[in-house]
């Protein structure tokens, strides 16, 4: 007779199956119960927008940096948004290569979801001269499964939290005469690679950050793992190791479905699909409640 | 201890007065006072030991894996090896300067942390093992190395790694002709002297001591050390309290002590 802990390690699949057959999961949740979500918005005050998501033990921190840069020539009136995801060594003891791969996949997933919803033309200060470059970085601090949903939610919350300072362009000569009020910090375009004949750009940046980002109809995701003809909502790390069929429902904030993402694995029956969709709608309501409470 | 600070000359780079007429600093602290510390142990689920540490607006997360099998090729047959990684979040400071893993500053900090704990961990207890310390700076308001050392110490305690003593770090800055304990980013400009000291609080030994830039002629190194030691002792009280609280909580959850 082997002990439970050993059985869990040696036969993870059978271990999970015994639970799921009885409609309960190893951490005590029902198959259709997601973990408790904690959302803290604006906790990093050095970032222009930030959010911390805790989904059970899974912890994800997203922050947005803003810098003023010269636009690139192809799109002189559009700002730039960079998205990156990092899986920190604090999140899992895996080697750097394994973590790197996982992070790249997550970043690509997030990028395709988020980028189309940001109107980059609103990030333009003056065409051809100065635009905002927002870099969104999502750090996975603790990995206990379902990083996908947490990363997307953290990114959305952080972007919604973004408050940019107002910027006023000034001429190069005028720059010296600017009233040096407490409210104003003078700032020279940092992109000073100053080619010949390219006059430096000066702008006054207010120290108060007021302008928020237009981000409507943002995406929210709800993920399931298929196992034994059942769909486990919000899978934990232990379940993710055993199950190989992830289904991600991409939802609108209103609760309507926008898309679905399924990368192979078991077949999703129409009955299961409908039940997943219904659960996703409920879950999105929960997300929205937390998003609205936090901001 | 040095005499109380006189009114500073003011007129720093930003035209700021670092010490007010009342002898208070920009954030209202006394010159010997460290910033408010908040910390918690065992914050991460995957790591063997972890700690979250907040010193004023500097926020740091530390995780410890091990003692475990070496991940690389190197190991020592009679003792454990310590490895440390130090990285800073992109949005940790408002400055545009970008940091990435493996830049010069992070590598230097990582090596300091590694050397420091090599001296305190009882390495001979864990032959052919590796102990990994990961430090992540989430928000930087000065004194990241101090916060990293203190957080790593808590994480190692949380992981149950045998150590001869705590390690507590504290830094001292020099503004307006006076020493200030635990300077924040405003007080620790790049051109000002800053002493970072790590001690073992019970035995009072010095684990690491770094002085960047040079002290002014009228400032004595001894008094800087006194400030740093006094600061470290303040920090140690908080750490010890937190460790005791955490340990009692553990014992209580196992029904071994009645709180």
Coordinates of C-alpha atoms in Angstrom, one line a residue:
Chain A
X1 CA 0.0 0.0 0.0
X2 CA 1.6 3.2 -1.1
X3 CA 0.8 6.5 0.6
X4 CA -1.3 9.2 -1.0
X5 CA 1.6 11.6 -1.6
X6 CA 3.6 8.9 -3.4
X7 CA 0.6 7.9 -5.5
X8 CA 0.1 11.5 -6.4
X9 CA 3.7 11.8 -7.6
X10 CA 4.0 8.5 -9.4
X11 CA 0.5 8.3 -11.0
X12 CA -0.6 11.9 -11.4
X13 CA -3.1 11.0 -14.0
X14 CA -4.9 8.3 -12.1
X15 CA -4.7 10.4 -9.0
X16 CA -6.6 13.2 -10.7
X17 CA -9.0 10.8 -12.4
X18 CA -10.1 9.4 -9.1
X19 CA -11.0 12.9 -8.0
X20 CA -12.7 14.0 -11.2
X21 CA -14.8 10.9 -11.3
X22 CA -16.3 12.1 -8.1
X23 CA -16.8 15.6 -9.4
X24 CA -14.2 17.2 -7.1
X25 CA -10.7 18.4 -7.7
X26 CA -7.6 17.8 -5.6
X27 CA -7.7 21.3 -4.1
X28 CA -11.3 20.8 -3.0
X29 CA -13.0 22.8 -5.8
X30 CA -15.9 21.5 -7.8
X31 CA -15.2 20.9 -11.5
X32 CA -17.0 24.1 -12.4
X33 CA -15.6 26.3 -9.6
X34 CA -12.9 28.8 -10.4
X35 CA -10.4 30.0 -7.8
X36 CA -10.9 33.2 -5.9
X37 CA -9.6 36.2 -7.8
X38 CA -7.9 39.1 -6.1
X39 CA -7.1 42.1 -8.2
X40 CA -5.1 45.1 -6.9
X41 CA -4.9 48.0 -9.3
X42 CA -2.3 50.7 -9.3
X43 CA 0.0 49.2 -6.7
X44 CA 3.2 50.1 -8.4
X45 CA 3.5 53.9 -8.3
X46 CA 6.6 54.1 -10.4
X47 CA 4.7 52.7 -13.4
X48 CA 2.0 54.8 -15.2
X49 CA -0.3 51.9 -14.8
X50 CA -0.1 48.6 -13.0
X51 CA -2.1 45.7 -11.7
X52 CA -1.5 42.6 -9.5
X53 CA -3.6 39.5 -10.1
X54 CA -3.8 36.6 -7.7
X55 CA -5.7 33.6 -8.8
X56 CA -5.4 31.2 -6.0
X57 CA -1.6 31.0 -5.7
X58 CA -0.9 32.2 -9.2
X59 CA 0.4 35.7 -9.0
X60 CA 1.0 38.0 -12.0
X61 CA 2.1 41.6 -11.9
X62 CA 1.7 43.8 -14.9
X63 CA 3.1 47.3 -15.3
X64 CA 3.2 49.9 -18.0
X65 CA 6.1 52.3 -18.7
X66 CA 5.7 55.3 -20.8
X67 CA 8.4 57.2 -22.7
X68 CA 8.3 59.9 -25.2
X69 CA 10.1 59.0 -28.4
X70 CA 10.4 60.1 -32.0
X71 CA 7.9 58.1 -34.1
X72 CA 9.2 55.8 -36.8
X73 CA 9.0 57.0 -40.4
X74 CA 6.4 54.5 -41.6
X75 CA 3.8 55.6 -39.0
X76 CA 4.6 59.2 -38.0
X77 CA 1.3 59.8 -36.2
X78 CA 1.1 56.5 -34.3
X79 CA 2.4 55.6 -30.9
X80 CA 4.1 52.4 -30.1
X81 CA 3.0 49.6 -27.8
X82 CA 5.4 46.9 -26.7
X83 CA 4.2 43.8 -24.9
X84 CA 6.4 41.4 -23.1
X85 CA 5.9 38.6 -20.6
X86 CA 8.5 37.2 -18.2
X87 CA 8.3 34.1 -16.2
X88 CA 10.4 34.9 -13.2
X89 CA 12.6 32.3 -11.5
X90 CA 10.5 32.9 -8.4
X91 CA 7.5 31.4 -10.3
X92 CA 9.0 28.0 -11.0
X93 CA 12.2 26.2 -10.4
X94 CA 12.6 25.2 -14.0
X95 CA 15.7 26.1 -16.0
X96 CA 15.9 29.4 -17.8
X97 CA 15.3 27.8 -21.2
X98 CA 12.1 26.1 -20.2
X99 CA 10.8 29.3 -18.6
X100 CA 11.9 31.4 -21.6
X101 CA 9.9 29.3 -24.0
X102 CA 6.8 29.4 -21.9
X103 CA 7.1 33.1 -21.6
X104 CA 7.5 33.6 -25.3
X105 CA 4.3 31.7 -26.0
X106 CA 2.4 33.7 -23.3
X107 CA 3.7 37.0 -24.8
X108 CA 2.6 36.0 -28.3
X109 CA -0.8 35.0 -26.9
X110 CA -1.2 38.3 -25.1
X111 CA 0.1 40.4 -28.0
X112 CA -2.4 39.1 -30.5
X113 CA -5.2 39.7 -28.0
X114 CA -4.3 43.1 -26.7
X115 CA -2.6 45.1 -29.5
X116 CA -5.7 45.4 -31.7
X117 CA -7.6 47.0 -28.9
X118 CA -5.3 49.9 -28.3
X119 CA -5.8 52.9 -30.6
X120 CA -2.2 53.9 -31.2
X121 CA -3.2 57.1 -32.9
X122 CA -4.3 58.5 -29.5
X123 CA -0.7 58.0 -28.3
X124 CA 0.5 60.7 -30.7
X125 CA 1.6 64.0 -29.2
X126 CA 2.7 65.7 -32.5
X127 CA 2.9 63.9 -35.7
X128 CA 6.4 63.3 -37.0
X129 CA 7.9 64.6 -33.8
X130 CA 6.8 63.0 -30.6
X131 CA 4.7 60.0 -29.7
X132 CA 4.3 57.9 -26.6
X133 CA 5.9 54.5 -26.4
X134 CA 4.1 52.3 -23.9
X135 CA 5.8 49.2 -22.8
X136 CA 3.6 46.7 -21.0
X137 CA 5.6 44.1 -19.1
X138 CA 3.9 41.2 -17.3
X139 CA 5.8 39.4 -14.7
X140 CA 4.6 36.0 -13.6
X141 CA 5.7 35.9 -10.0
X142 CA 4.1 32.6 -8.9
X143 CA 3.0 29.8 -11.2
X144 CA 0.1 27.7 -10.0
X145 CA -1.6 27.2 -13.3
X146 CA -3.8 29.2 -15.7
X147 CA -1.2 31.9 -16.4
X148 CA -3.1 32.7 -19.6
X149 CA -6.2 34.1 -17.9
X150 CA -4.2 35.9 -15.2
X151 CA -1.8 37.5 -17.7
X152 CA -4.6 38.8 -19.9
X153 CA -6.5 40.1 -16.9
X154 CA -3.5 41.8 -15.4
X155 CA -2.6 43.3 -18.7
X156 CA -6.1 44.7 -19.3
X157 CA -6.3 46.0 -15.7
X158 CA -2.9 47.7 -16.0
X159 CA -3.7 49.3 -19.4
X160 CA -7.1 50.5 -18.0
X161 CA -5.1 52.0 -15.1
X162 CA -2.7 53.9 -17.4
X163 CA -2.7 57.7 -16.7
X164 CA -0.4 59.7 -18.9
X165 CA 0.8 63.2 -18.2
X166 CA -0.2 66.0 -20.6
X167 CA 2.5 67.1 -23.0
X168 CA 2.9 70.4 -24.6
X169 CA 5.4 71.0 -27.4
X170 CA 7.6 74.0 -27.2
X171 CA 10.1 75.5 -29.7
X172 CA 13.8 75.0 -29.1
X173 CA 14.5 78.7 -28.3
X174 CA 11.5 79.0 -26.0
X175 CA 12.7 76.1 -23.9
X176 CA 14.9 78.3 -21.8
X177 CA 12.1 80.7 -20.8
X178 CA 9.7 78.1 -19.5
X179 CA 8.3 79.0 -16.2
X180 CA 9.9 76.6 -13.8
X181 CA 6.7 75.9 -11.9
X182 CA 6.5 73.0 -9.5
X183 CA 3.9 71.4 -11.8
X184 CA 6.1 71.4 -14.8
X185 CA 9.1 69.3 -15.5
X186 CA 11.0 70.2 -18.6
X187 CA 12.0 67.3 -20.7
X188 CA 14.0 67.0 -23.8
X189 CA 13.2 64.3 -26.2
X190 CA 15.3 61.4 -25.0
X191 CA 15.8 60.0 -28.4
X192 CA 18.7 62.4 -29.0
X193 CA 20.6 60.6 -31.7
X194 CA 20.6 64.1 -33.2
X195 CA 21.4 63.6 -36.7
X196 CA 22.8 66.7 -38.4
X197 CA 20.2 69.4 -39.0
X198 CA 17.6 67.7 -36.9
X199 CA 16.7 70.2 -34.2
X200 CA 16.2 68.8 -30.8
X201 CA 12.6 68.6 -29.7
X202 CA 11.5 70.0 -26.4
X203 CA 8.3 69.4 -24.6
X204 CA 6.7 70.3 -21.2
X205 CA 5.4 67.4 -19.4
X206 CA 3.0 67.9 -16.5
X207 CA 3.8 66.1 -13.3
X208 CA 0.2 65.2 -12.8
X209 CA -1.0 62.2 -14.8
X210 CA -4.5 62.6 -16.0
X211 CA -5.0 61.3 -19.5
X212 CA -6.3 57.8 -19.6
X213 CA -6.0 55.3 -22.4
X214 CA -9.0 54.5 -24.6
X215 CA -9.5 50.8 -24.2
X216 CA -13.0 49.7 -24.8
X217 CA -14.2 46.3 -25.7
X218 CA -11.0 44.7 -24.3
X219 CA -10.7 41.0 -24.3
X220 CA -11.0 38.7 -21.3
X221 CA -10.3 35.0 -21.4
X222 CA -11.6 32.0 -19.5
X223 CA -9.6 28.8 -19.8
X224 CA -10.6 25.2 -19.3
X225 CA -8.8 21.9 -19.4
X226 CA -10.6 18.9 -20.8
X227 CA -10.2 15.7 -18.8
X228 CA -12.4 12.6 -18.7
X229 CA -15.3 14.3 -20.7
X230 CA -15.3 17.1 -18.3
X231 CA -14.1 20.7 -18.5
X232 CA -12.1 22.0 -15.5
X233 CA -12.4 25.7 -15.3
X234 CA -9.3 27.7 -14.1
X235 CA -6.9 24.7 -14.0
X236 CA -4.2 24.6 -11.3
X237 CA -0.6 23.8 -12.1
X238 CA -1.0 20.2 -11.0
X239 CA -3.9 19.7 -13.3
X240 CA -2.2 21.4 -16.2
X241 CA 0.7 18.9 -16.1
X242 CA -1.7 16.0 -16.5
X243 CA -4.3 17.4 -18.9
X244 CA -3.2 18.4 -22.4
X245 CA -6.3 19.9 -23.9
X246 CA -6.7 23.5 -23.1
X247 CA -9.7 25.5 -24.4
X248 CA -9.7 29.2 -24.0
X249 CA -12.8 31.3 -24.5
X250 CA -12.1 34.8 -25.5
X251 CA -14.9 37.0 -24.3
X252 CA -16.1 40.6 -24.6
X253 CA -16.6 42.6 -21.4
X254 CA -20.3 42.4 -22.0
X255 CA -20.2 38.7 -21.7
X256 CA -20.5 37.9 -25.4
X257 CA -18.1 35.6 -27.0
X258 CA -15.4 36.9 -29.3
X259 CA -13.4 33.8 -30.1
X260 CA -12.2 30.5 -29.0
X261 CA -8.7 29.1 -28.9
X262 CA -8.1 25.4 -28.9
X263 CA -4.8 23.8 -29.7
X264 CA -5.5 20.2 -30.4
X265 CA -6.1 17.7 -27.7
X266 CA -9.4 16.0 -26.8
X267 CA -12.5 16.7 -28.7
X268 CA -14.9 19.3 -27.3
X269 CA -18.5 18.0 -27.6
X270 CA -21.3 20.5 -28.3
X271 CA -22.8 19.8 -24.9
X272 CA -19.6 20.6 -23.1
X273 CA -19.0 23.6 -25.3
X274 CA -22.4 25.0 -24.2
X275 CA -21.7 24.5 -20.6
X276 CA -18.2 26.0 -21.0
X277 CA -19.7 29.1 -22.7
X278 CA -22.2 29.5 -19.9
X279 CA -19.5 29.2 -17.3
X280 CA -17.3 31.7 -19.2
X281 CA -20.2 34.3 -19.2
X282 CA -20.5 33.9 -15.4
X283 CA -16.7 34.2 -15.0
X284 CA -16.6 37.4 -17.1
X285 CA -19.2 39.0 -14.8
X286 CA -16.9 38.2 -11.9
X287 CA -13.9 39.7 -13.7
X288 CA -15.8 42.9 -14.5
X289 CA -17.0 43.2 -10.9
X290 CA -13.4 43.1 -9.8
X291 CA -12.1 45.4 -12.5
X292 CA -14.8 48.0 -11.7
X293 CA -14.2 47.8 -8.0
X294 CA -10.5 48.3 -8.4
X295 CA -10.5 51.3 -10.6
Chain B
X1 CA 26.7 59.1 17.4
X2 CA 27.3 62.2 15.5
X3 CA 25.9 65.5 16.6
X4 CA 22.3 66.3 15.4
X5 CA 22.2 67.7 12.0
X6 CA 22.4 71.4 11.5
X7 CA 20.4 73.1 8.9
X8 CA 21.7 72.1 5.5
X9 CA 22.9 74.4 2.9
X10 CA 20.2 73.2 0.6
X11 CA 20.6 73.9 -3.1
X12 CA 21.1 70.4 -4.3
X13 CA 20.8 69.5 -8.0
X14 CA 17.1 70.1 -7.8
X15 CA 17.3 73.0 -5.5
X16 CA 15.9 70.9 -2.7
X17 CA 16.6 71.0 0.9
X18 CA 17.3 67.5 2.1
X19 CA 17.1 68.4 5.8
X20 CA 14.5 70.8 7.0
X21 CA 14.9 73.4 9.8
X22 CA 13.5 70.9 12.2
X23 CA 16.1 68.4 11.3
X24 CA 13.6 66.2 9.4
X25 CA 14.3 64.7 6.0
X26 CA 12.3 65.0 2.8
X27 CA 10.1 62.2 3.8
X28 CA 9.8 63.3 7.4
X29 CA 12.2 60.9 8.9
X30 CA 14.9 61.6 11.5
X31 CA 18.4 61.3 10.2
X32 CA 18.9 58.0 12.1
X33 CA 15.6 56.5 11.2
X34 CA 15.1 53.8 8.6
X35 CA 12.1 53.6 6.4
X36 CA 9.0 51.7 7.3
X37 CA 9.5 48.0 6.8
X38 CA 6.9 45.5 5.9
X39 CA 7.7 41.9 5.2
X40 CA 6.1 38.5 5.0
X41 CA 7.5 35.0 4.7
X42 CA 6.4 32.1 2.5
X43 CA 4.6 34.3 -0.1
X44 CA 5.2 32.0 -3.1
X45 CA 3.8 28.5 -3.5
X46 CA 6.5 27.0 -5.8
X47 CA 9.7 28.1 -4.1
X48 CA 11.2 26.2 -1.2
X49 CA 11.5 29.5 0.7
X50 CA 10.3 33.0 -0.2
X51 CA 9.8 36.4 1.2
X52 CA 8.3 39.7 0.3
X53 CA 10.1 42.7 1.6
X54 CA 9.1 46.4 1.5
X55 CA 11.3 49.2 2.8
X56 CA 9.5 52.4 2.2
X57 CA 8.7 52.4 -1.5
X58 CA 11.4 49.9 -2.4
X59 CA 9.7 46.5 -2.9
X60 CA 11.5 43.3 -3.4
X61 CA 10.6 39.6 -3.7
X62 CA 13.1 36.9 -2.9
X63 CA 12.8 33.2 -3.6
X64 CA 15.1 30.3 -2.6
X65 CA 15.3 26.9 -4.2
X66 CA 17.3 24.2 -2.5
X67 CA 19.3 22.8 -1.1
X68 CA 18.8 20.8 -4.3
X69 CA 20.7 18.9 -7.0
X70 CA 23.0 21.2 -8.9
X71 CA 21.4 22.3 -12.2
X72 CA 24.7 23.0 -13.8
X73 CA 27.9 21.1 -14.0
X74 CA 29.7 22.6 -11.1
X75 CA 29.3 21.3 -7.6
X76 CA 31.6 20.9 -4.5
X77 CA 31.9 17.4 -3.1
X78 CA 32.1 18.6 0.5
X79 CA 29.8 21.6 0.6
X80 CA 26.9 23.4 -1.1
X81 CA 27.3 26.1 -3.7
X82 CA 25.2 29.2 -3.6
X83 CA 24.0 30.9 -6.8
X84 CA 22.2 34.2 -7.0
X85 CA 20.3 36.0 -9.6
X86 CA 19.2 39.6 -9.3
X87 CA 16.8 41.4 -11.6
X88 CA 14.8 44.5 -11.7
X89 CA 11.3 45.0 -13.2
X90 CA 11.1 47.2 -16.2
X91 CA 8.7 49.6 -14.4
X92 CA 10.7 49.6 -11.1
X93 CA 11.8 53.1 -11.5
X94 CA 10.4 56.1 -13.4
X95 CA 13.7 56.7 -15.1
X96 CA 14.0 55.8 -18.8
X97 CA 17.1 53.8 -18.2
X98 CA 16.4 50.1 -19.0
X99 CA 17.7 47.3 -16.9
X100 CA 17.8 43.7 -17.9
X101 CA 18.9 40.5 -16.3
X102 CA 22.7 40.3 -16.4
X103 CA 23.4 44.0 -16.7
X104 CA 26.4 45.3 -14.8
X105 CA 24.6 46.5 -11.7
X106 CA 22.5 43.4 -11.3
X107 CA 25.4 41.2 -11.7
X108 CA 27.4 43.1 -9.1
X109 CA 24.5 43.0 -6.7
X110 CA 24.0 39.3 -7.3
X111 CA 27.6 38.6 -6.6
X112 CA 27.5 40.6 -3.3
X113 CA 24.4 38.6 -2.2
X114 CA 26.0 35.3 -3.2
X115 CA 29.3 36.0 -1.4
X116 CA 27.5 37.3 1.6
X117 CA 25.4 34.2 2.1
X118 CA 28.3 31.9 1.3
X119 CA 29.8 33.2 4.5
X120 CA 26.7 32.7 6.7
X121 CA 25.0 29.5 5.4
X122 CA 26.5 26.3 6.9
X123 CA 27.5 25.0 3.5
X124 CA 29.2 21.9 4.9
X125 CA 25.7 20.6 5.9
X126 CA 24.7 20.2 2.3
X127 CA 27.5 18.5 0.3
X128 CA 27.0 18.3 -3.5
X129 CA 24.0 20.6 -3.3
X130 CA 23.1 23.9 -4.8
X131 CA 21.1 26.7 -3.2
X132 CA 19.6 29.2 -5.6
X133 CA 18.6 32.7 -4.4
X134 CA 16.5 34.8 -6.8
X135 CA 15.8 38.4 -6.1
X136 CA 13.3 40.4 -8.0
X137 CA 13.0 44.1 -7.5
X138 CA 9.5 45.2 -8.2
X139 CA 9.8 48.9 -7.3
X140 CA 13.0 50.8 -6.7
X141 CA 13.2 53.8 -4.4
X142 CA 16.8 53.4 -3.4
X143 CA 18.5 50.8 -1.3
X144 CA 17.7 47.8 -3.5
X145 CA 20.8 45.9 -2.4
X146 CA 19.9 46.4 1.2
X147 CA 16.4 45.2 0.5
X148 CA 17.7 42.3 -1.5
X149 CA 20.0 41.1 1.3
X150 CA 17.2 41.4 3.9
X151 CA 14.7 39.7 1.7
X152 CA 17.1 36.9 0.8
X153 CA 17.8 36.3 4.5
X154 CA 14.1 35.9 5.2
X155 CA 13.7 33.6 2.2
X156 CA 16.6 31.4 3.4
X157 CA 15.1 31.2 6.9
X158 CA 11.7 30.3 5.3
X159 CA 13.4 27.6 3.3
X160 CA 14.9 26.2 6.5
X161 CA 18.5 26.5 5.3
X162 CA 21.0 26.3 8.2
X163 CA 22.7 29.6 8.8
X164 CA 25.0 30.7 11.6
X165 CA 23.1 34.0 12.1
X166 CA 20.8 36.4 10.4
X167 CA 22.2 38.8 7.9
X168 CA 20.9 42.4 8.1
X169 CA 21.9 45.1 5.8
X170 CA 21.5 48.9 6.0
X171 CA 22.9 51.8 4.0
X172 CA 24.0 55.3 5.0
X173 CA 23.9 58.3 2.7
X174 CA 25.5 61.7 3.1
X175 CA 23.4 64.8 2.3
X176 CA 23.7 68.4 3.5
X177 CA 26.8 67.6 5.6
X178 CA 25.2 65.0 7.6
X179 CA 24.8 61.2 7.5
X180 CA 21.3 59.8 6.9
X181 CA 20.4 56.2 7.5
X182 CA 18.7 54.3 4.8
X183 CA 18.6 57.0 2.1
X184 CA 15.8 56.9 -0.5
X185 CA 16.4 57.4 -4.2
X186 CA 16.1 61.2 -3.8
X187 CA 18.9 61.2 -1.1
X188 CA 21.2 58.8 -2.8
X189 CA 22.2 60.5 -6.0
X190 CA 24.9 59.0 -8.2
X191 CA 27.6 61.3 -7.0
X192 CA 27.0 61.1 -3.3
X193 CA 28.8 58.7 -1.0
X194 CA 26.8 55.8 0.2
X195 CA 27.9 53.1 2.5
X196 CA 26.1 49.7 2.4
X197 CA 26.8 47.5 5.4
X198 CA 25.7 44.0 6.1
X199 CA 26.2 42.5 9.6
X200 CA 25.3 39.5 11.6
X201 CA 23.3 41.1 14.3
X202 CA 23.9 38.6 17.1
X203 CA 27.7 38.4 16.8
X204 CA 28.0 41.9 15.3
X205 CA 30.4 40.8 12.6
X206 CA 30.7 42.6 9.3
X207 CA 29.7 40.4 6.3
X208 CA 30.0 43.0 3.6
X209 CA 30.8 46.7 3.5
X210 CA 30.8 48.8 0.4
X211 CA 31.4 52.5 0.1
X212 CA 30.7 54.1 -3.2
X213 CA 32.1 57.5 -4.1
X214 CA 34.3 59.1 -1.5
X215 CA 33.4 60.5 1.9
X216 CA 33.8 64.3 2.4
X217 CA 36.9 65.3 4.3
X218 CA 35.0 66.3 7.4
X219 CA 33.0 63.1 7.5
X220 CA 34.4 60.2 9.4
X221 CA 34.1 56.6 8.2
X222 CA 33.6 55.4 11.8
X223 CA 30.5 57.5 12.3
X224 CA 29.1 56.3 9.0
X225 CA 29.6 52.7 10.3
X226 CA 27.8 53.7 13.5
X227 CA 24.9 55.0 11.6
X228 CA 24.7 51.8 9.5
X229 CA 25.0 49.5 12.4
X230 CA 22.3 51.3 14.3
X231 CA 20.1 51.2 11.2
X232 CA 20.7 47.5 10.7
X233 CA 19.7 46.9 14.4
X234 CA 16.4 48.7 13.8
X235 CA 15.8 46.5 10.7
X236 CA 16.8 43.4 12.6
X237 CA 14.1 44.0 15.2
X238 CA 11.5 44.0 12.5
X239 CA 12.9 40.9 10.8
X240 CA 13.2 38.9 14.0
X241 CA 9.6 39.9 15.0
X242 CA 8.3 38.8 11.6
X243 CA 10.2 35.4 11.7
X244 CA 8.9 34.7 15.2
X245 CA 5.4 35.6 14.2
X246 CA 5.6 33.4 11.2
X247 CA 7.1 30.5 13.1
X248 CA 4.6 30.7 15.9
X249 CA 1.8 30.7 13.3
X250 CA 3.3 27.5 11.8
X251 CA 3.5 25.8 15.2
X252 CA 0.0 26.9 15.9
X253 CA -1.3 25.5 12.7
X254 CA 0.2 22.2 13.6
X255 CA -1.4 22.3 17.1
X256 CA 2.0 22.4 18.7
X257 CA 1.6 25.6 20.6
X258 CA -1.5 27.4 21.8
X259 CA -1.5 31.1 20.9

